[in-house]
Amino acid sequence: MINIGIYGSAGRMGQAIEAAIAEAGLGHAGGADQSDDPAALAAKADVLVDFSAPDALEANLDACITARKPVIIGTTGLEERHHFLIDNAAQHIAVLQTGNTSLGVNMLSALVAEAAQRLGEDWDIEILEMHHRHKVDAPSGTALLLGEAAAKARGIDPVTDSERGRDGITGARGRGTIGYASLRGGSVAGDHSVILAAEGESITLSHHAENRGIFARGAVKAAEWIVSHDTGRYEMKDVLGL
């Protein structure tokens, strides 16, 4: 039996992951939050799951590296410097970073990549996401994950070849770009749609999250998977064998 530690244990996702650990019959090594020592938790866990905050990532990664423990990073709102830290950590331990731990969302990502590649740039791609009123980052990590899948499939840059926050007279849509739209309200756990539109037809690929349990179960599955893998950087598609 593996023992899983949770960074960000007091948050909504942290609590959901604790429930998923119990449901899976695995060991819970405890949790750590803003005022706690991440190293103490890393020392007693077999694997860590991090759903804390971007500003806590560096200390959490340092603790995992020192303890030589693998980690699942589900924290969203990450910037380029955070990915640099993750790349560095992956030289010492196994790290799986993802914008979404749902198995369904990651299967959707694979379908989006295939559609984007096969249909080509004559098909515009728009990503629409909606989350609860408390979410602080936009677009969501999941929307960015889907956009990155489409961009990689088409061989374009997911940042420079994107359009966000349209307002006023913006001019015509850029050919070959990926558009994002974010909605916030209520208690929505997460809705994502990828719309591929061409002249006279369109395709919509969607995922609806009914509760946070799906993300928690996916994170626990990823934690079970990564403990037997070597140093390196991984994605949820590796867990699914995609």
PDB file of C-alpha atoms in Angstrom:
ATOM      1  CA  MET A   1       0.000   0.000   0.000  1.00  0.00           C
ATOM      2  CA  ILE A   2       1.325   3.444  -0.922  1.00  0.00           C
ATOM      3  CA  ASN A   3       0.962   6.478   1.309  1.00  0.00           C
ATOM      4  CA  ILE A   4      -0.120   9.661  -0.468  1.00  0.00           C
ATOM      5  CA  GLY A   5       0.571  13.152   0.911  1.00  0.00           C
ATOM      6  CA  ILE A   6      -1.445  16.187  -0.158  1.00  0.00           C
ATOM      7  CA  TYR A   7      -0.112  19.713  -0.635  1.00  0.00           C
ATOM      8  CA  GLY A   8      -3.079  22.071  -0.388  1.00  0.00           C
ATOM      9  CA  SER A   9      -5.031  19.637   1.766  1.00  0.00           C
ATOM     10  CA  ALA A  10      -7.412  22.257   3.193  1.00  0.00           C
ATOM     11  CA  GLY A  11      -8.686  23.336  -0.232  1.00  0.00           C
ATOM     12  CA  ARG A  12     -11.641  21.915  -2.134  1.00  0.00           C
ATOM     13  CA  MET A  13      -9.465  19.632  -4.244  1.00  0.00           C
ATOM     14  CA  GLY A  14      -7.360  18.603  -1.261  1.00  0.00           C
ATOM     15  CA  GLN A  15     -10.448  17.427   0.584  1.00  0.00           C
ATOM     16  CA  ALA A  16     -11.735  15.603  -2.494  1.00  0.00           C
ATOM     17  CA  ILE A  17      -8.381  13.823  -2.904  1.00  0.00           C
ATOM     18  CA  GLU A  18      -8.420  12.734   0.736  1.00  0.00           C
ATOM     19  CA  ALA A  19     -11.835  11.150   0.125  1.00  0.00           C
ATOM     20  CA  ALA A  20     -10.573   9.481  -3.068  1.00  0.00           C
ATOM     21  CA  ILE A  21      -7.583   8.021  -1.217  1.00  0.00           C
ATOM     22  CA  ALA A  22      -9.920   6.447   1.338  1.00  0.00           C
ATOM     23  CA  GLU A  23     -12.216   5.193  -1.436  1.00  0.00           C
ATOM     24  CA  ALA A  24      -9.260   3.511  -3.160  1.00  0.00           C
ATOM     25  CA  GLY A  25      -8.135   1.877   0.097  1.00  0.00           C
ATOM     26  CA  LEU A  26      -4.732   3.564   0.020  1.00  0.00           C
ATOM     27  CA  GLY A  27      -2.717   5.165   2.796  1.00  0.00           C
ATOM     28  CA  HIS A  28      -3.004   8.866   3.599  1.00  0.00           C
ATOM     29  CA  ALA A  29       0.310  10.351   4.773  1.00  0.00           C
ATOM     30  CA  GLY A  30      -1.333  13.618   5.785  1.00  0.00           C
ATOM     31  CA  GLY A  31      -1.489  17.090   4.328  1.00  0.00           C
ATOM     32  CA  ALA A  32       0.352  20.401   4.292  1.00  0.00           C
ATOM     33  CA  ASP A  33      -0.890  23.910   3.691  1.00  0.00           C
ATOM     34  CA  GLN A  34       0.541  27.418   3.601  1.00  0.00           C
ATOM     35  CA  SER A  35       1.845  27.530   7.162  1.00  0.00           C
ATOM     36  CA  ASP A  36       3.137  23.948   7.205  1.00  0.00           C
ATOM     37  CA  ASP A  37       6.573  22.547   6.369  1.00  0.00           C
ATOM     38  CA  PRO A  38       6.421  20.773   2.982  1.00  0.00           C
ATOM     39  CA  ALA A  39       9.583  18.818   3.803  1.00  0.00           C
ATOM     40  CA  ALA A  40       7.988  17.120   6.813  1.00  0.00           C
ATOM     41  CA  LEU A  41       5.180  15.750   4.656  1.00  0.00           C
ATOM     42  CA  ALA A  42       7.519  14.675   1.855  1.00  0.00           C
ATOM     43  CA  ALA A  43       9.622  12.711   4.354  1.00  0.00           C
ATOM     44  CA  LYS A  44       6.739  10.447   5.367  1.00  0.00           C
ATOM     45  CA  ALA A  45       4.833  10.074   2.064  1.00  0.00           C
ATOM     46  CA  ASP A  46       5.598   7.689  -0.791  1.00  0.00           C
ATOM     47  CA  VAL A  47       4.181  10.133  -3.343  1.00  0.00           C
ATOM     48  CA  LEU A  48       2.874  13.702  -3.159  1.00  0.00           C
ATOM     49  CA  VAL A  49      -0.115  15.315  -4.857  1.00  0.00           C
ATOM     50  CA  ASP A  50       0.087  19.113  -5.161  1.00  0.00           C
ATOM     51  CA  PHE A  51      -3.104  21.154  -5.573  1.00  0.00           C
ATOM     52  CA  SER A  52      -1.892  24.139  -3.562  1.00  0.00           C
ATOM     53  CA  ALA A  53      -0.989  27.439  -5.266  1.00  0.00           C
ATOM     54  CA  PRO A  54       1.639  28.609  -7.787  1.00  0.00           C
ATOM     55  CA  ASP A  55       3.586  30.536  -5.151  1.00  0.00           C
ATOM     56  CA  ALA A  56       3.974  27.358  -3.079  1.00  0.00           C
ATOM     57  CA  LEU A  57       5.266  25.227  -5.941  1.00  0.00           C
ATOM     58  CA  GLU A  58       8.988  25.947  -5.581  1.00  0.00           C
ATOM     59  CA  ALA A  59       9.126  24.988  -1.892  1.00  0.00           C
ATOM     60  CA  ASN A  60       7.026  21.878  -2.523  1.00  0.00           C
ATOM     61  CA  LEU A  61       9.268  20.747  -5.381  1.00  0.00           C
ATOM     62  CA  ASP A  62      12.407  21.367  -3.307  1.00  0.00           C
ATOM     63  CA  ALA A  63      10.952  19.195  -0.542  1.00  0.00           C
ATOM     64  CA  CYS A  64      10.149  16.387  -2.979  1.00  0.00           C
ATOM     65  CA  ILE A  65      13.620  16.543  -4.536  1.00  0.00           C
ATOM     66  CA  THR A  66      15.323  16.410  -1.133  1.00  0.00           C
ATOM     67  CA  ALA A  67      13.197  13.436  -0.064  1.00  0.00           C
ATOM     68  CA  ARG A  68      13.471  11.822  -3.524  1.00  0.00           C
ATOM     69  CA  LYS A  69       9.686  11.444  -3.734  1.00  0.00           C
ATOM     70  CA  PRO A  70       7.592  11.599  -6.934  1.00  0.00           C
ATOM     71  CA  VAL A  71       4.920  14.262  -7.238  1.00  0.00           C
ATOM     72  CA  ILE A  72       1.694  14.921  -9.136  1.00  0.00           C
ATOM     73  CA  ILE A  73       1.187  18.638  -9.869  1.00  0.00           C
ATOM     74  CA  GLY A  74      -2.409  19.648 -10.540  1.00  0.00           C
ATOM     75  CA  THR A  75      -2.039  23.293  -9.506  1.00  0.00           C
ATOM     76  CA  THR A  76      -3.238  25.656 -12.248  1.00  0.00           C
ATOM     77  CA  GLY A  77      -2.289  29.239 -13.049  1.00  0.00           C
ATOM     78  CA  LEU A  78       1.353  28.268 -13.611  1.00  0.00           C
ATOM     79  CA  GLU A  79       3.702  30.607 -15.488  1.00  0.00           C
ATOM     80  CA  GLU A  80       6.815  29.970 -17.560  1.00  0.00           C
ATOM     81  CA  ARG A  81       9.098  30.127 -14.510  1.00  0.00           C
ATOM     82  CA  HIS A  82       7.056  27.397 -12.820  1.00  0.00           C
ATOM     83  CA  HIS A  83       7.548  25.098 -15.797  1.00  0.00           C
ATOM     84  CA  PHE A  84      11.279  25.807 -15.597  1.00  0.00           C
ATOM     85  CA  LEU A  85      11.189  24.646 -11.964  1.00  0.00           C
ATOM     86  CA  ILE A  86       9.243  21.532 -12.953  1.00  0.00           C
ATOM     87  CA  ASP A  87      11.723  20.715 -15.730  1.00  0.00           C
ATOM     88  CA  ASN A  88      14.561  21.027 -13.224  1.00  0.00           C
ATOM     89  CA  ALA A  89      12.790  18.816 -10.674  1.00  0.00           C
ATOM     90  CA  ALA A  90      12.179  16.176 -13.354  1.00  0.00           C
ATOM     91  CA  GLN A  91      15.930  15.699 -13.614  1.00  0.00           C
ATOM     92  CA  HIS A  92      15.924  14.379 -10.046  1.00  0.00           C
ATOM     93  CA  ILE A  93      12.488  12.794  -9.449  1.00  0.00           C
ATOM     94  CA  ALA A  94       9.416  11.637 -11.353  1.00  0.00           C
ATOM     95  CA  VAL A  95       7.040  14.570 -11.923  1.00  0.00           C
ATOM     96  CA  LEU A  96       3.612  14.486 -13.557  1.00  0.00           C
ATOM     97  CA  GLN A  97       2.195  17.937 -14.298  1.00  0.00           C
ATOM     98  CA  THR A  98      -1.216  18.480 -15.826  1.00  0.00           C
ATOM     99  CA  GLY A  99      -3.913  21.104 -16.109  1.00  0.00           C
ATOM    100  CA  ASN A 100      -6.521  18.437 -15.403  1.00  0.00           C
ATOM    101  CA  THR A 101      -6.354  15.009 -13.763  1.00  0.00           C
ATOM    102  CA  SER A 102      -9.719  13.796 -15.105  1.00  0.00           C
ATOM    103  CA  LEU A 103      -9.332  10.674 -17.244  1.00  0.00           C
ATOM    104  CA  GLY A 104     -12.217  11.872 -19.431  1.00  0.00           C
ATOM    105  CA  VAL A 105     -10.655  15.275 -20.070  1.00  0.00           C
ATOM    106  CA  ASN A 106      -7.360  13.708 -21.059  1.00  0.00           C
ATOM    107  CA  MET A 107      -9.130  11.393 -23.469  1.00  0.00           C
ATOM    108  CA  LEU A 108     -10.851  14.495 -24.855  1.00  0.00           C
ATOM    109  CA  SER A 109      -7.413  16.064 -25.294  1.00  0.00           C
ATOM    110  CA  ALA A 110      -6.319  13.116 -27.436  1.00  0.00           C
ATOM    111  CA  LEU A 111      -9.459  13.429 -29.580  1.00  0.00           C
ATOM    112  CA  VAL A 112      -8.906  17.177 -29.992  1.00  0.00           C
ATOM    113  CA  ALA A 113      -5.326  16.588 -31.147  1.00  0.00           C
ATOM    114  CA  GLU A 114      -6.431  14.040 -33.726  1.00  0.00           C
ATOM    115  CA  ALA A 115      -9.233  16.266 -35.040  1.00  0.00           C
ATOM    116  CA  ALA A 116      -6.963  19.335 -35.233  1.00  0.00           C
ATOM    117  CA  GLN A 117      -4.331  17.429 -37.170  1.00  0.00           C
ATOM    118  CA  ARG A 118      -6.650  15.674 -39.590  1.00  0.00           C
ATOM    119  CA  LEU A 119      -8.935  18.624 -40.364  1.00  0.00           C
ATOM    120  CA  GLY A 120      -6.202  21.231 -40.848  1.00  0.00           C
ATOM    121  CA  GLU A 121      -6.147  25.014 -40.463  1.00  0.00           C
ATOM    122  CA  ASP A 122      -9.244  25.575 -42.610  1.00  0.00           C
ATOM    123  CA  TRP A 123     -11.085  24.598 -39.427  1.00  0.00           C
ATOM    124  CA  ASP A 124     -10.999  27.327 -36.770  1.00  0.00           C
ATOM    125  CA  ILE A 125     -10.604  26.174 -33.181  1.00  0.00           C
ATOM    126  CA  GLU A 126     -12.424  27.877 -30.304  1.00  0.00           C
ATOM    127  CA  ILE A 127     -12.255  26.680 -26.695  1.00  0.00           C
ATOM    128  CA  LEU A 128     -15.064  27.610 -24.313  1.00  0.00           C
ATOM    129  CA  GLU A 129     -14.838  26.905 -20.583  1.00  0.00           C
ATOM    130  CA  MET A 130     -17.004  27.639 -17.542  1.00  0.00           C
ATOM    131  CA  HIS A 131     -16.166  27.309 -13.853  1.00  0.00           C
ATOM    132  CA  HIS A 132     -17.503  28.314 -10.443  1.00  0.00           C
ATOM    133  CA  ARG A 133     -17.416  31.927  -9.330  1.00  0.00           C
ATOM    134  CA  HIS A 134     -14.437  31.347  -7.005  1.00  0.00           C
ATOM    135  CA  LYS A 135     -11.923  30.310  -9.679  1.00  0.00           C
ATOM    136  CA  VAL A 136      -9.137  32.881  -9.891  1.00  0.00           C
ATOM    137  CA  ASP A 137      -7.331  32.017 -13.146  1.00  0.00           C
ATOM    138  CA  ALA A 138      -8.498  32.202 -16.762  1.00  0.00           C
ATOM    139  CA  PRO A 139      -8.384  30.497 -19.154  1.00  0.00           C
ATOM    140  CA  SER A 140      -8.568  27.390 -17.021  1.00  0.00           C
ATOM    141  CA  GLY A 141      -5.680  24.964 -16.893  1.00  0.00           C
ATOM    142  CA  THR A 142      -7.877  22.469 -18.716  1.00  0.00           C
ATOM    143  CA  ALA A 143      -8.644  24.923 -21.525  1.00  0.00           C
ATOM    144  CA  LEU A 144      -4.917  25.547 -21.927  1.00  0.00           C
ATOM    145  CA  LEU A 145      -4.261  21.794 -21.895  1.00  0.00           C
ATOM    146  CA  LEU A 146      -6.764  21.334 -24.729  1.00  0.00           C
ATOM    147  CA  GLY A 147      -5.341  24.285 -26.631  1.00  0.00           C
ATOM    148  CA  GLU A 148      -1.811  22.950 -26.275  1.00  0.00           C
ATOM    149  CA  ALA A 149      -2.945  19.569 -27.622  1.00  0.00           C
ATOM    150  CA  ALA A 150      -4.462  21.246 -30.685  1.00  0.00           C
ATOM    151  CA  ALA A 151      -1.457  23.533 -31.185  1.00  0.00           C
ATOM    152  CA  LYS A 152       1.028  20.674 -30.968  1.00  0.00           C
ATOM    153  CA  ALA A 153      -0.987  18.662 -33.473  1.00  0.00           C
ATOM    154  CA  ARG A 154      -0.880  21.582 -35.921  1.00  0.00           C
ATOM    155  CA  GLY A 155       2.716  22.564 -35.254  1.00  0.00           C
ATOM    156  CA  ILE A 156       1.924  26.076 -33.985  1.00  0.00           C
ATOM    157  CA  ASP A 157       2.824  27.977 -30.825  1.00  0.00           C
ATOM    158  CA  PRO A 158       0.098  27.640 -28.153  1.00  0.00           C
ATOM    159  CA  VAL A 159       0.826  31.137 -26.783  1.00  0.00           C
ATOM    160  CA  THR A 160       1.566  33.393 -29.745  1.00  0.00           C
ATOM    161  CA  ASP A 161      -0.971  31.675 -32.015  1.00  0.00           C
ATOM    162  CA  SER A 162      -3.894  32.222 -29.641  1.00  0.00           C
ATOM    163  CA  GLU A 163      -6.635  34.821 -29.226  1.00  0.00           C
ATOM    164  CA  ARG A 164      -8.088  35.742 -25.821  1.00  0.00           C
ATOM    165  CA  GLY A 165     -10.306  38.365 -24.239  1.00  0.00           C
ATOM    166  CA  ARG A 166     -11.993  39.695 -27.377  1.00  0.00           C
ATOM    167  CA  ASP A 167     -13.837  42.952 -26.777  1.00  0.00           C
ATOM    168  CA  GLY A 168     -14.886  45.784 -29.060  1.00  0.00           C
ATOM    169  CA  ILE A 169     -13.799  46.010 -32.689  1.00  0.00           C
ATOM    170  CA  THR A 170     -11.145  43.337 -32.778  1.00  0.00           C
ATOM    171  CA  GLY A 171     -10.915  42.768 -36.504  1.00  0.00           C
ATOM    172  CA  ALA A 172     -11.269  39.449 -38.298  1.00  0.00           C
ATOM    173  CA  ARG A 173     -10.265  36.235 -36.609  1.00  0.00           C
ATOM    174  CA  GLY A 174      -6.652  35.281 -37.232  1.00  0.00           C
ATOM    175  CA  ARG A 175      -6.280  32.289 -39.556  1.00  0.00           C
ATOM    176  CA  GLY A 176      -4.934  29.219 -37.825  1.00  0.00           C
ATOM    177  CA  THR A 177      -5.147  30.648 -34.310  1.00  0.00           C
ATOM    178  CA  ILE A 178      -6.821  29.076 -31.272  1.00  0.00           C
ATOM    179  CA  GLY A 179      -9.438  31.175 -29.507  1.00  0.00           C
ATOM    180  CA  TYR A 180     -10.365  31.046 -25.818  1.00  0.00           C
ATOM    181  CA  ALA A 181     -13.463  32.218 -23.955  1.00  0.00           C
ATOM    182  CA  SER A 182     -13.969  31.955 -20.181  1.00  0.00           C
ATOM    183  CA  LEU A 183     -17.232  32.039 -18.213  1.00  0.00           C
ATOM    184  CA  ARG A 184     -17.542  32.181 -14.408  1.00  0.00           C
ATOM    185  CA  GLY A 185     -20.575  31.648 -12.188  1.00  0.00           C
ATOM    186  CA  GLY A 186     -22.353  29.538  -9.627  1.00  0.00           C
ATOM    187  CA  SER A 187     -20.844  26.253  -8.517  1.00  0.00           C
ATOM    188  CA  VAL A 188     -19.900  24.756 -11.898  1.00  0.00           C
ATOM    189  CA  ALA A 189     -17.114  22.205 -11.366  1.00  0.00           C
ATOM    190  CA  GLY A 190     -15.895  22.523 -14.946  1.00  0.00           C
ATOM    191  CA  ASP A 191     -17.402  22.515 -18.439  1.00  0.00           C
ATOM    192  CA  HIS A 192     -15.202  22.534 -21.540  1.00  0.00           C
ATOM    193  CA  SER A 193     -16.084  22.561 -25.228  1.00  0.00           C
ATOM    194  CA  VAL A 194     -13.725  22.591 -28.189  1.00  0.00           C
ATOM    195  CA  ILE A 195     -15.443  23.870 -31.314  1.00  0.00           C
ATOM    196  CA  LEU A 196     -13.908  23.192 -34.720  1.00  0.00           C
ATOM    197  CA  ALA A 197     -15.660  25.324 -37.328  1.00  0.00           C
ATOM    198  CA  ALA A 198     -15.269  25.441 -41.103  1.00  0.00           C
ATOM    199  CA  GLU A 199     -17.348  26.828 -43.957  1.00  0.00           C
ATOM    200  CA  GLY A 200     -20.808  25.296 -43.635  1.00  0.00           C
ATOM    201  CA  GLU A 201     -20.124  22.879 -40.760  1.00  0.00           C
ATOM    202  CA  SER A 202     -18.750  22.547 -37.256  1.00  0.00           C
ATOM    203  CA  ILE A 203     -17.820  19.879 -34.715  1.00  0.00           C
ATOM    204  CA  THR A 204     -18.060  20.264 -30.929  1.00  0.00           C
ATOM    205  CA  LEU A 205     -16.132  18.019 -28.550  1.00  0.00           C
ATOM    206  CA  SER A 206     -17.184  18.488 -24.928  1.00  0.00           C
ATOM    207  CA  HIS A 207     -16.627  17.356 -21.370  1.00  0.00           C
ATOM    208  CA  HIS A 208     -18.878  18.066 -18.393  1.00  0.00           C
ATOM    209  CA  ALA A 209     -17.601  17.647 -14.844  1.00  0.00           C
ATOM    210  CA  GLU A 210     -20.394  17.033 -12.333  1.00  0.00           C
ATOM    211  CA  ASN A 211     -18.167  17.202  -9.259  1.00  0.00           C
ATOM    212  CA  ARG A 212     -14.523  17.374  -8.156  1.00  0.00           C
ATOM    213  CA  GLY A 213     -14.466  13.662  -7.436  1.00  0.00           C
ATOM    214  CA  ILE A 214     -13.470  12.901 -11.025  1.00  0.00           C
ATOM    215  CA  PHE A 215     -10.329  15.027 -10.704  1.00  0.00           C
ATOM    216  CA  ALA A 216      -9.497  13.539  -7.310  1.00  0.00           C
ATOM    217  CA  ARG A 217      -9.855   9.946  -8.549  1.00  0.00           C
ATOM    218  CA  GLY A 218      -7.683  10.743 -11.554  1.00  0.00           C
ATOM    219  CA  ALA A 219      -5.023  12.284  -9.305  1.00  0.00           C
ATOM    220  CA  VAL A 220      -4.980   9.197  -7.099  1.00  0.00           C
ATOM    221  CA  LYS A 221      -4.717   6.936 -10.152  1.00  0.00           C
ATOM    222  CA  ALA A 222      -1.790   9.052 -11.369  1.00  0.00           C
ATOM    223  CA  ALA A 223      -0.139   8.794  -7.947  1.00  0.00           C
ATOM    224  CA  GLU A 224      -0.439   4.986  -8.033  1.00  0.00           C
ATOM    225  CA  TRP A 225       1.063   4.969 -11.522  1.00  0.00           C
ATOM    226  CA  ILE A 226       4.019   7.288 -10.968  1.00  0.00           C
ATOM    227  CA  VAL A 227       5.506   5.550  -7.922  1.00  0.00           C
ATOM    228  CA  SER A 228       6.808   2.769 -10.171  1.00  0.00           C
ATOM    229  CA  HIS A 229       8.304   5.066 -12.818  1.00  0.00           C
ATOM    230  CA  ASP A 230      11.743   6.563 -13.228  1.00  0.00           C
ATOM    231  CA  THR A 231      12.931  10.138 -13.058  1.00  0.00           C
ATOM    232  CA  GLY A 232      11.381  12.361 -15.732  1.00  0.00           C
ATOM    233  CA  ARG A 233       8.463  14.602 -16.634  1.00  0.00           C
ATOM    234  CA  TYR A 234       5.149  12.902 -17.394  1.00  0.00           C
ATOM    235  CA  GLU A 235       1.583  13.763 -18.436  1.00  0.00           C
ATOM    236  CA  MET A 236      -1.815  12.183 -17.795  1.00  0.00           C
ATOM    237  CA  LYS A 237      -1.733  10.685 -21.289  1.00  0.00           C
ATOM    238  CA  ASP A 238       1.144   8.509 -20.056  1.00  0.00           C
ATOM    239  CA  VAL A 239      -1.119   7.166 -17.297  1.00  0.00           C
ATOM    240  CA  LEU A 240      -3.740   6.331 -19.953  1.00  0.00           C
ATOM    241  CA  GLY A 241      -1.159   4.841 -22.299  1.00  0.00           C
ATOM    242  CA  LEU A 242      -2.031   7.319 -25.070  1.00  0.00           C
TER     243      LEU A 242
END
